[in-house]
CSV table of C-alpha atoms in Angstrom, one decimal:
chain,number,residue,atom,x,y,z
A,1,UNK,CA,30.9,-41.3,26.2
A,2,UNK,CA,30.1,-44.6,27.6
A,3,UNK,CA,27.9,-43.3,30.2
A,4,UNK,CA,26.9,-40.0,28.8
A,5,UNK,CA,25.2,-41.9,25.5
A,6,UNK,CA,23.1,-44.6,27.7
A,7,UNK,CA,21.7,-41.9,29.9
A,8,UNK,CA,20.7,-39.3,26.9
A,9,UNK,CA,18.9,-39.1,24.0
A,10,UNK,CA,20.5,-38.6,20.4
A,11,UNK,CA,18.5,-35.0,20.7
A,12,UNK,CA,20.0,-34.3,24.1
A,13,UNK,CA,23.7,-35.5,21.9
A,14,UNK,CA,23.2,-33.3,19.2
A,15,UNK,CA,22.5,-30.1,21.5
A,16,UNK,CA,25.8,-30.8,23.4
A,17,UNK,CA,27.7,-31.1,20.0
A,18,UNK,CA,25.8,-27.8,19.2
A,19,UNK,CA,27.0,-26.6,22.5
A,20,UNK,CA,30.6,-27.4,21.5
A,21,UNK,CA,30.7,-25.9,18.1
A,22,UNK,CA,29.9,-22.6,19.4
A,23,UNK,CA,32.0,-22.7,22.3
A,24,UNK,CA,34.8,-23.7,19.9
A,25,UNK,CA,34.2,-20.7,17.7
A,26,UNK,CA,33.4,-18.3,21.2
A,27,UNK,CA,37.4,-19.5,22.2
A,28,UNK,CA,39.8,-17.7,19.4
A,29,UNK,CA,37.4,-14.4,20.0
A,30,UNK,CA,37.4,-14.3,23.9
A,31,UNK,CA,40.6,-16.1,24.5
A,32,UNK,CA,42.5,-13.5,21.7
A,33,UNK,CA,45.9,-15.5,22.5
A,34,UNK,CA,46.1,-14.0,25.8
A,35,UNK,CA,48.1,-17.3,27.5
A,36,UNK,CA,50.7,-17.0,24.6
A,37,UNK,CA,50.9,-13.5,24.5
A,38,UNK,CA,51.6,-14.2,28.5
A,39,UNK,CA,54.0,-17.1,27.8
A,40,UNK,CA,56.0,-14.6,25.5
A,41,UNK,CA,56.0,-11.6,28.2
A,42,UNK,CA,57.5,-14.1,30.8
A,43,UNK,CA,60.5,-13.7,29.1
A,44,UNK,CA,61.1,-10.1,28.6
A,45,UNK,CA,60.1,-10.2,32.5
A,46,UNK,CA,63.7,-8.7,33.5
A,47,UNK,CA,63.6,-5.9,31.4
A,48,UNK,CA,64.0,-2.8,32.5
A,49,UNK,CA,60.5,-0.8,32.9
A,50,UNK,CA,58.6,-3.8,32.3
A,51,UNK,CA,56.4,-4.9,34.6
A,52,UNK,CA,55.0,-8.6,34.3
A,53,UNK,CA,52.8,-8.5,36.6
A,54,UNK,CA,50.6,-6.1,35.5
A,55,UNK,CA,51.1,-7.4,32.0
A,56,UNK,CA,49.3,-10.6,33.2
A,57,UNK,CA,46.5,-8.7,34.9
A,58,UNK,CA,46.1,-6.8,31.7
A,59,UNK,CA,45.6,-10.1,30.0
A,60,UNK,CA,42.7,-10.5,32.2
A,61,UNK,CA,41.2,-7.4,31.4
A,62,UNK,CA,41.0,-8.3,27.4
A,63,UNK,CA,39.6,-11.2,28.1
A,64,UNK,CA,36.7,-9.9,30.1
A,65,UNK,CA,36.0,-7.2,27.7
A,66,UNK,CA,35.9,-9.8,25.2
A,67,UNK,CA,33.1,-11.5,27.0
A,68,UNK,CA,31.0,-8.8,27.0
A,69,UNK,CA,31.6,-8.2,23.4
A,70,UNK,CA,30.5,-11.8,22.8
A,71,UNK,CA,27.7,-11.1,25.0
A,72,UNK,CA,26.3,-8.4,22.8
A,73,UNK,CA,26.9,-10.3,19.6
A,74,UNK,CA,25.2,-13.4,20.9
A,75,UNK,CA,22.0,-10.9,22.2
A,76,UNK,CA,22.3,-9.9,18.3
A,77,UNK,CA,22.7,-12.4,16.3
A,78,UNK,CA,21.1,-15.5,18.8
A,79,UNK,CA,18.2,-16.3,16.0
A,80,UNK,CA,20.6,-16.7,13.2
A,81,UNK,CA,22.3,-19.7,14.7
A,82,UNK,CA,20.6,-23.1,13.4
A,83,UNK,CA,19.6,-26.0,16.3
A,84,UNK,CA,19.5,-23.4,19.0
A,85,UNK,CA,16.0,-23.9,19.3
A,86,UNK,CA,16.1,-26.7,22.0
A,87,UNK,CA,18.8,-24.4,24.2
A,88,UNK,CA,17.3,-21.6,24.8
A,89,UNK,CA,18.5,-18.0,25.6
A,90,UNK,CA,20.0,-18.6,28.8
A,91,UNK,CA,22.0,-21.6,28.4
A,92,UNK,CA,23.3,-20.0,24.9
A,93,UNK,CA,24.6,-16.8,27.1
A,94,UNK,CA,26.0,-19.2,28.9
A,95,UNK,CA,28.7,-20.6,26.5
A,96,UNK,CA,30.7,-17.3,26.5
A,97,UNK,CA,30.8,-16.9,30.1
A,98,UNK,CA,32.3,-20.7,30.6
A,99,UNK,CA,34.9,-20.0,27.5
A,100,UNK,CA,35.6,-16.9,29.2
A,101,UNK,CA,36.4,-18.8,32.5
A,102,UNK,CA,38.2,-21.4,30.4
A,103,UNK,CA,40.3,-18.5,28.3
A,104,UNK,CA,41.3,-17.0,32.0
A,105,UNK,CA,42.1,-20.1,34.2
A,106,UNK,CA,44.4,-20.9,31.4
A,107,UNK,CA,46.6,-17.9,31.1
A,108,UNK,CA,47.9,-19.8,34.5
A,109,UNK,CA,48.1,-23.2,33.6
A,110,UNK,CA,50.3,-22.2,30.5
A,111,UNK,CA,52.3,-19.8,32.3
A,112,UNK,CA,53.3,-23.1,34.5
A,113,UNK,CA,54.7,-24.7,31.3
A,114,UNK,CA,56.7,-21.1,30.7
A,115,UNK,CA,57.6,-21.5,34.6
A,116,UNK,CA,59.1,-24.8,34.1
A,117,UNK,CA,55.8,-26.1,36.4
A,118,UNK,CA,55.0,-29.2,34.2
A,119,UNK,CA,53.6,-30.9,37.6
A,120,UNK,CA,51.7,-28.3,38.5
A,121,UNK,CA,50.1,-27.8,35.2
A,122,UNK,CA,49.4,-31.5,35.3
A,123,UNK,CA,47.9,-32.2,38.3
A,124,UNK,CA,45.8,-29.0,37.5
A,125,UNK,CA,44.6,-30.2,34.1
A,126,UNK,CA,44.0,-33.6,36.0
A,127,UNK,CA,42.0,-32.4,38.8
A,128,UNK,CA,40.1,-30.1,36.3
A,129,UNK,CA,38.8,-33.4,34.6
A,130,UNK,CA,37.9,-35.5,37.1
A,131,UNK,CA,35.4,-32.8,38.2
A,132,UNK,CA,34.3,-32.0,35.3
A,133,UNK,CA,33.3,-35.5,34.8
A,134,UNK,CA,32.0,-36.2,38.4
A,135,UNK,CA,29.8,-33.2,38.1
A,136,UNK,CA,28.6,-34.2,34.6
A,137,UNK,CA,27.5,-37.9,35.1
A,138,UNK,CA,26.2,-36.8,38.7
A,139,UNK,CA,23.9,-33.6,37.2
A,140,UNK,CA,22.6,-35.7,34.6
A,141,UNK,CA,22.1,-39.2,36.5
A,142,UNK,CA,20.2,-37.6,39.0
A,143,UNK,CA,19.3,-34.3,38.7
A,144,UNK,CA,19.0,-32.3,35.1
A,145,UNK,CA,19.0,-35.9,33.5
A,146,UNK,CA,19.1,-34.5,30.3
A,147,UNK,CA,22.1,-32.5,28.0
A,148,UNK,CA,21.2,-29.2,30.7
A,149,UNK,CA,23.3,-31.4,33.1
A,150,UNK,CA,26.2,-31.7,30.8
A,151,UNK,CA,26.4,-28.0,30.4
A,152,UNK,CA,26.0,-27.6,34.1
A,153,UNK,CA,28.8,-29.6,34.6
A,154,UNK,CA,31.3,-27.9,32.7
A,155,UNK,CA,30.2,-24.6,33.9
A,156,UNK,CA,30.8,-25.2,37.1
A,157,UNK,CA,33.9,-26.9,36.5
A,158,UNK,CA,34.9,-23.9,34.6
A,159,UNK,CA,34.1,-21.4,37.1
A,160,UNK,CA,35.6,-23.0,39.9
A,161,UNK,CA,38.9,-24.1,38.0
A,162,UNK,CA,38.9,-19.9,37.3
A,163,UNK,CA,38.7,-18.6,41.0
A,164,UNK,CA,41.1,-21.1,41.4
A,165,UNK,CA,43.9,-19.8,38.9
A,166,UNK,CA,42.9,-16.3,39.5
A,167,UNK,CA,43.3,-16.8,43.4
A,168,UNK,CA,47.2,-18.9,42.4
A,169,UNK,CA,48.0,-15.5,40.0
A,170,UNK,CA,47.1,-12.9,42.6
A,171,UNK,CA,48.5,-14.9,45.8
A,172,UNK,CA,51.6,-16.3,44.1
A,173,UNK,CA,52.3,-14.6,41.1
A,174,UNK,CA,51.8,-11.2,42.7
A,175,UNK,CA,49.3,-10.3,40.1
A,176,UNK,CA,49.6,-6.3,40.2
A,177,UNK,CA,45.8,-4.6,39.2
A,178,UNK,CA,46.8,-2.1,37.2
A,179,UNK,CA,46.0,-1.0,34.3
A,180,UNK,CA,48.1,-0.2,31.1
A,181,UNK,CA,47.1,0.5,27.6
A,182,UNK,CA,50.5,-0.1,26.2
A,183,UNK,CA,50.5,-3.7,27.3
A,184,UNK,CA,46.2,-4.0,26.3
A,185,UNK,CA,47.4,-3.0,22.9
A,186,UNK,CA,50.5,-5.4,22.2
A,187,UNK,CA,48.3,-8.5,23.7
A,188,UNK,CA,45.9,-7.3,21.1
A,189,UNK,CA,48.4,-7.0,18.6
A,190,UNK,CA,49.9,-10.5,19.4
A,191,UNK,CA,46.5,-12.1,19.0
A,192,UNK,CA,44.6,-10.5,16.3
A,193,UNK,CA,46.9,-11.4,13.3
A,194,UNK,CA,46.0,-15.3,14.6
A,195,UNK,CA,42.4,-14.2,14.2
A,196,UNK,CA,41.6,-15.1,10.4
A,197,UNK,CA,43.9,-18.5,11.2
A,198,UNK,CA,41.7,-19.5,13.9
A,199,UNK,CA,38.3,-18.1,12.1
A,200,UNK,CA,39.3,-20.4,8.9
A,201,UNK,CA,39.5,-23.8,11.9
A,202,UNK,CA,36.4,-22.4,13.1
A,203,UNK,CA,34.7,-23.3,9.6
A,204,UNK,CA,36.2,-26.8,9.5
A,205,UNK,CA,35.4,-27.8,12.7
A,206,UNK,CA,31.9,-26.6,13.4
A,207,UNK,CA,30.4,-25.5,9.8
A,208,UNK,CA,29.3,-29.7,9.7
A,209,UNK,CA,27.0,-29.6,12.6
A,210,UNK,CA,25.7,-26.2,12.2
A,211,UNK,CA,24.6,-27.9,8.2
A,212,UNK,CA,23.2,-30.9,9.9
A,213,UNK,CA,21.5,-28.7,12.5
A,214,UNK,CA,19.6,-26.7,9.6
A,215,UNK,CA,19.4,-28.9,6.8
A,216,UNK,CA,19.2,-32.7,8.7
A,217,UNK,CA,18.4,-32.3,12.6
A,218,UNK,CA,19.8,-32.0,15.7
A,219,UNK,CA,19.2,-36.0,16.4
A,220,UNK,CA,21.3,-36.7,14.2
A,221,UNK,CA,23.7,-34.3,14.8
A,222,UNK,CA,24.3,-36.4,17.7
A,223,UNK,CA,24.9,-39.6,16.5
A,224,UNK,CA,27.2,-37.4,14.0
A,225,UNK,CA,29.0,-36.3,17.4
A,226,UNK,CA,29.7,-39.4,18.5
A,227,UNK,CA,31.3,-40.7,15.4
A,228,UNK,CA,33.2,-37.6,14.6
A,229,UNK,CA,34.6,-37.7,18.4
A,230,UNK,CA,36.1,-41.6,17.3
A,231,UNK,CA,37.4,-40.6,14.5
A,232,UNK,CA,38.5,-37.7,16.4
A,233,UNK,CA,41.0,-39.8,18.0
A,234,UNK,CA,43.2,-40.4,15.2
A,235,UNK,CA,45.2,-37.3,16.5
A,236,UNK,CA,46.1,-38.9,20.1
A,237,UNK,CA,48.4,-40.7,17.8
A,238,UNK,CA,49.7,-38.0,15.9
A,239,UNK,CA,49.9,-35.2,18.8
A,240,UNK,CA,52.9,-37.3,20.2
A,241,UNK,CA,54.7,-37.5,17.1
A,242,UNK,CA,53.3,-33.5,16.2
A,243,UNK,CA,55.3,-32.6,19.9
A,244,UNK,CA,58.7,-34.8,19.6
A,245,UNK,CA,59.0,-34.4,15.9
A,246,UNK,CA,59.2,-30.1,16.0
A,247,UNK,CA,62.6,-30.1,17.5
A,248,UNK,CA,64.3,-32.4,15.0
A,249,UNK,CA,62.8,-30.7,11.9
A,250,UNK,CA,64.2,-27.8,12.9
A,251,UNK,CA,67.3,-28.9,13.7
A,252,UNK,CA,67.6,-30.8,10.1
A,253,UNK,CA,66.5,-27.5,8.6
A,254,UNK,CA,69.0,-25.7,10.2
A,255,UNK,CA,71.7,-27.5,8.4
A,256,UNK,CA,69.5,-29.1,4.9
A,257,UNK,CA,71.8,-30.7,2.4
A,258,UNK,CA,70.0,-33.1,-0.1
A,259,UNK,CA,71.3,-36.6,2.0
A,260,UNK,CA,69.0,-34.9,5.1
A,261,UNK,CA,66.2,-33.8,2.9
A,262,UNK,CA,65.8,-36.7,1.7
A,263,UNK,CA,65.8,-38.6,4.7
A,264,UNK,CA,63.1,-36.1,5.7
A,265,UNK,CA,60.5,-37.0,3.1
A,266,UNK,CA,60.9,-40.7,3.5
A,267,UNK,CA,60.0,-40.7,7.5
A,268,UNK,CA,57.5,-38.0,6.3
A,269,UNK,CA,56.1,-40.4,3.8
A,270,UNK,CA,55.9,-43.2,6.6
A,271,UNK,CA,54.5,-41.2,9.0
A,272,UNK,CA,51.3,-40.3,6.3
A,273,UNK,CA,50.9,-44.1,5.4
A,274,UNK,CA,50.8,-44.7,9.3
A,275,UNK,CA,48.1,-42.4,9.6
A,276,UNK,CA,46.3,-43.5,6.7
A,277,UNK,CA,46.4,-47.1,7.6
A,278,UNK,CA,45.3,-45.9,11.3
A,279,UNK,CA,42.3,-44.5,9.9
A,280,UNK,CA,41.2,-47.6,8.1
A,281,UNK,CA,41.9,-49.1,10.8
A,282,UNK,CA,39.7,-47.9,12.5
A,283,UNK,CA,37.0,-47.4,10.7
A,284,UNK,CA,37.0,-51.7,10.2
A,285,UNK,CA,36.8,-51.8,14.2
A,286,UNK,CA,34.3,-49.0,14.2
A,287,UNK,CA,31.0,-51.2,14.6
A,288,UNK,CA,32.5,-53.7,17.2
A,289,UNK,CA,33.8,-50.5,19.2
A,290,UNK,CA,30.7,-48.3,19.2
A,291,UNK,CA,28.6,-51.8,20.4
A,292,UNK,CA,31.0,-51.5,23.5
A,293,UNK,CA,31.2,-47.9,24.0
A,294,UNK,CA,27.9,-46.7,23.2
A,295,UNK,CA,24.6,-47.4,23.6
A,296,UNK,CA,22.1,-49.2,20.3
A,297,UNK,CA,20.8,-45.5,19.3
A,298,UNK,CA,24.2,-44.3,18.4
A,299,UNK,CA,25.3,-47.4,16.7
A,300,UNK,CA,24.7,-45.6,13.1
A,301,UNK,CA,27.4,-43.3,14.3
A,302,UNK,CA,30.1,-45.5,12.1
A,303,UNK,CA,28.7,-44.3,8.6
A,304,UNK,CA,30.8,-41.0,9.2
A,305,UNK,CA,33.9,-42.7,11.1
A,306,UNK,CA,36.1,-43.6,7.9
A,307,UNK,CA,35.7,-40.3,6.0
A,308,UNK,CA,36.8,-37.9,9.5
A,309,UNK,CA,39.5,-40.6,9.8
A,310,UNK,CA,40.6,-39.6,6.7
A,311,UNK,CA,40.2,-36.0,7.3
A,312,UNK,CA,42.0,-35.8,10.9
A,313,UNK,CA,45.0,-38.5,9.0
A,314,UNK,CA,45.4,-35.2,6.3
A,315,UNK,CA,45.2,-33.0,9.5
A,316,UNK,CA,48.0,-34.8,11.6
A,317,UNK,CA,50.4,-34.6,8.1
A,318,UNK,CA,49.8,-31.0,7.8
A,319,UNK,CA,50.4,-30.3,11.3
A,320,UNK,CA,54.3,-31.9,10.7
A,321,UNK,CA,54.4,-29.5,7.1
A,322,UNK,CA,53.4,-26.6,9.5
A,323,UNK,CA,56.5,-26.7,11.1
A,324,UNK,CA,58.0,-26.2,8.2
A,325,UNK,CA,56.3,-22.6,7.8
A,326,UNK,CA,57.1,-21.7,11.6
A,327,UNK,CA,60.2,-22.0,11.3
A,328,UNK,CA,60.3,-19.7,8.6
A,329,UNK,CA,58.7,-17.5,11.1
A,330,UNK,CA,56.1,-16.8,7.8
A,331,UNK,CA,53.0,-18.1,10.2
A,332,UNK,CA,50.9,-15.5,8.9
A,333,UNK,CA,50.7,-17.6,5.5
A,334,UNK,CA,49.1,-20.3,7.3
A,335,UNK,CA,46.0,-18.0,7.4
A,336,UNK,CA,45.5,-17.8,3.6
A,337,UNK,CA,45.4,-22.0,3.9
A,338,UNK,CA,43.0,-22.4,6.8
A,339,UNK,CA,40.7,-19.6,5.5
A,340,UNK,CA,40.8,-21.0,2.1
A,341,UNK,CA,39.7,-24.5,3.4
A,342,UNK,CA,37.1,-23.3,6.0
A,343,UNK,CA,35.4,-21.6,2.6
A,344,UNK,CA,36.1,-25.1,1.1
A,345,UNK,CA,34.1,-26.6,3.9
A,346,UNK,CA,30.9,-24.3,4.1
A,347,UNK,CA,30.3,-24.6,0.7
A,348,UNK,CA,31.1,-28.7,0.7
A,349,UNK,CA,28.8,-29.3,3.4
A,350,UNK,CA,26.0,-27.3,1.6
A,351,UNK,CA,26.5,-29.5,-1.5
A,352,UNK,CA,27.2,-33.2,0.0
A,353,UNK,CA,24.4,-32.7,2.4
A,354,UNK,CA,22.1,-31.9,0.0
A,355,UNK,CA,23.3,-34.6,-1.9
A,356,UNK,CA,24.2,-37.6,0.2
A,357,UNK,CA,22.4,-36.7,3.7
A,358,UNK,CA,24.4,-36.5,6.8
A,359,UNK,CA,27.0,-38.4,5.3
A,360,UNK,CA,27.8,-35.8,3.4
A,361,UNK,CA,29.0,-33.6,6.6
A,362,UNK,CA,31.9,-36.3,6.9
A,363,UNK,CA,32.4,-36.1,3.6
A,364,UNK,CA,33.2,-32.6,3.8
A,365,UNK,CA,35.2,-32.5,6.5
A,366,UNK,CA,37.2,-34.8,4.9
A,367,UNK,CA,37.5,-32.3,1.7
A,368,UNK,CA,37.9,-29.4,3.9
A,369,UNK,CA,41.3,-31.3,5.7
A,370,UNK,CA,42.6,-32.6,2.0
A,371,UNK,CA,42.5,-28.9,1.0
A,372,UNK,CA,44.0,-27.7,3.6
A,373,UNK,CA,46.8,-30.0,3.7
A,374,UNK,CA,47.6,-29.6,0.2
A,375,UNK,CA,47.9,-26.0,0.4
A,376,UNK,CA,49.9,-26.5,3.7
A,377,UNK,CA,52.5,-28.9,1.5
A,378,UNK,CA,52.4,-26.0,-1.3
A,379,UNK,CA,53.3,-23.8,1.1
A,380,UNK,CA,55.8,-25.4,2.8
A,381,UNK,CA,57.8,-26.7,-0.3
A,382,UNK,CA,58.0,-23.1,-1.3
A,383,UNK,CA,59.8,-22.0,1.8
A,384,UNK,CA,61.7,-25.1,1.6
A,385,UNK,CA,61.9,-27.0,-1.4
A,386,UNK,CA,62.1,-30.7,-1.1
A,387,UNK,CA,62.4,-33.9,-2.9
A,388,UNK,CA,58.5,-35.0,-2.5
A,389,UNK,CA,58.4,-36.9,-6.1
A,390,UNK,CA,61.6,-37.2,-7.3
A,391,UNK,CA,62.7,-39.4,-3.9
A,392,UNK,CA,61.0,-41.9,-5.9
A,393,UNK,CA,63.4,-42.1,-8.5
A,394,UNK,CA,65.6,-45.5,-8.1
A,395,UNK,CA,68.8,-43.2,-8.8
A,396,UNK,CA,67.5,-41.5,-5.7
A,397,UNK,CA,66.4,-44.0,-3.5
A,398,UNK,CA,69.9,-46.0,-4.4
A,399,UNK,CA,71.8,-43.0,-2.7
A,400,UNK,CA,69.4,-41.9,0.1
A,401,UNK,CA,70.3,-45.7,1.1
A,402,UNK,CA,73.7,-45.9,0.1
């Protein structure tokens, strides 16, 4: 970001947020869940008339059909998507493909993780960076100089990373080409009841710039980028806690009493304050960070930080209610939330837009993560009813302590 924003324009910003947003709603369709569908083969890999290796290069298979599917959709629908003006039709076919390569190089980075690799998957991920951002500041410092050279860089980040996981899979994983209906149609079957989950994120992550696109401009979609990706950050504070806390929730869950419950919903109550308090936080630093980070034209970017602070604080609490409802094993419920708040978020950035300018984007965003929280805490306390109010009574409190 700090070298990216000097050399390009907030036009040139706005396209690669653009670019983003439909990559992120390209992933859930191409991808289809294939690495987890993978991850939870590995382990029936013993069975008897089960064979793995062609399970994994079935996996392949969806995905690649899926790109083509996308292809065709895109060549259908490419005039209906607002701020794709400026791209043009061959960088917009574009997107698919480098999901694609993304969705298939990382069928074997999680399979490390499942193959008790973490190094492998680490130095992968690592390596996978570094070019990515050597290609992207070299592509658009001296040669594209403008957002094509951002694209350009992931791309061929992408592709190369792919050949790469592909060649690992076929030389060390024995990858065995052939192929098997049976095992096309339970990856599909693993994958497309997550579909309406990850269509409902789809809306709350990307319905705010494709609003701004149409009703504002793709400038200042970019300066919108920029803040949302600070703000963005509050959840490298709660991914840590999202990952360590999953194994002690459903340890306490396994044996709840009301002592434990209530134990649980004062650390839970801390835990929200922290994140709330993070994201004002942050928002009073905002101006004095973006002057360091980014260059004058993106300075305005700190009007949206303190209301997608808010909204990614409501995200990292419902993340810890989630767990909760998975280990209920009731995850399709999580859909009807996620849906419900990615309708809550078209029709809120139509409204505040209208109404308050860009601003409004932020502002529902933030709505859109509210919702979706409170329906997540609904949820949850429903599955597994628990103290949240009446903690606060001192008879309570004087016992929880006690």
């Amino acid at each position: 970001m700090p070298i990216l924003t000097r050399l390009l324009s907030t036009f040139d910003y706005g396209i690669i947020a653009t670019f983003n947003a439909i990559k992120t709603n390209a992933n859930p369709v191409i991808s289809m869940a294939t690495p987890a569908a993978v991850g939870r083969a590995y382990y029936d890999r013993d069975k008897e008339g089960f064979d793995f290796q062609s399970y994994i290069y079935n996996a392949l298979v969806v995905n690649f059909v899926l790109l083509l599917a996308a292809l065709l959709v895109i060549t259908i629908f490419k005039n209906f998507i607002p701020g794709i003006e400026g791209i043009g039709i061959f960088w917009l076919f574009l997107i698919p493909i480098i999901v694609w390569a993304a969705a298939t190089s990382n069928i074997k980075v999680k399979l490390w993780i499942y193959q008790q690799h973490p190094r492998n998957n680490g130095i992968f991920r690592i390596l996978q960076s570094v070019a990515e951002f050597g290609f992207s500041i070299l592509l658009v410092s001296f040669f594209l100089k403008n957002w094509k050279g951002r694209i350009v860089g992931v791309g061929i980040t992408e592709a190369i990373f792919c050949v790469v996981a592909v060649y690992i899979l076929y030389r060390y994983d024995k990858l065995n080409p052939v192929l098997n209906i049976k095992y096309i149609k339970d990856i599909l079957k693993f994958g497309l009841p997550l579909l309406p989950h990850s269509f409902g994120w789809m809306l709350i992550w990307t319905a705010d710039k494709y609003f701004l696109n149409s009703m504002v401009g793709v400038a200042t979609t970019g300066v919108y980028g920029v803040g949302y990706a600070l703000a963005a950050s509050i959840s490298l504070l709660a991914a840590p806690v999202d990952t360590s806390a999953e194994p002690i929730i459903y340890e306490k869950l396994s044996n709840l009493n009301d002592q434990t419950a209530g134990k649980m919903v004062v650390a839970s109550y801390g835990y929200f304050f922290l994140l709330i308090v993070a994201a004002i936080v942050l928002w009073l630093l905002s101006p004095f960070i973006l002057k360091i980070l980014v260059d004058r034209k993106f300075w305005g970017a700190s009007d949206y930080i303190l209301w997608i602070g808010l909204g990614y604080s409501a995200h990292g609490m419902s993340r810890l209610l989630n767990k909760y409802i998975n280990y209920s094993k009731k995850t399709y419920l999580m859909s009807y939330n996620t849906f419900a708040a990615g309708l809550v978020a078209v029709v809120a950035n139509y409204g505040l837009i209208k109404m308050n300018g860009a601003v409004g984007a932020a502002q529902a965003t933030c709505i859109a993560y509210m919702v979706y929280l409170l329906l997540t805490w609904r949820t949850a306390n429903k599955l597994y009813p628990m103290p949240w109010f009446s903690i606060f009574k001192p008879k309570n409190l004087k016992e929880l302590f006690q």
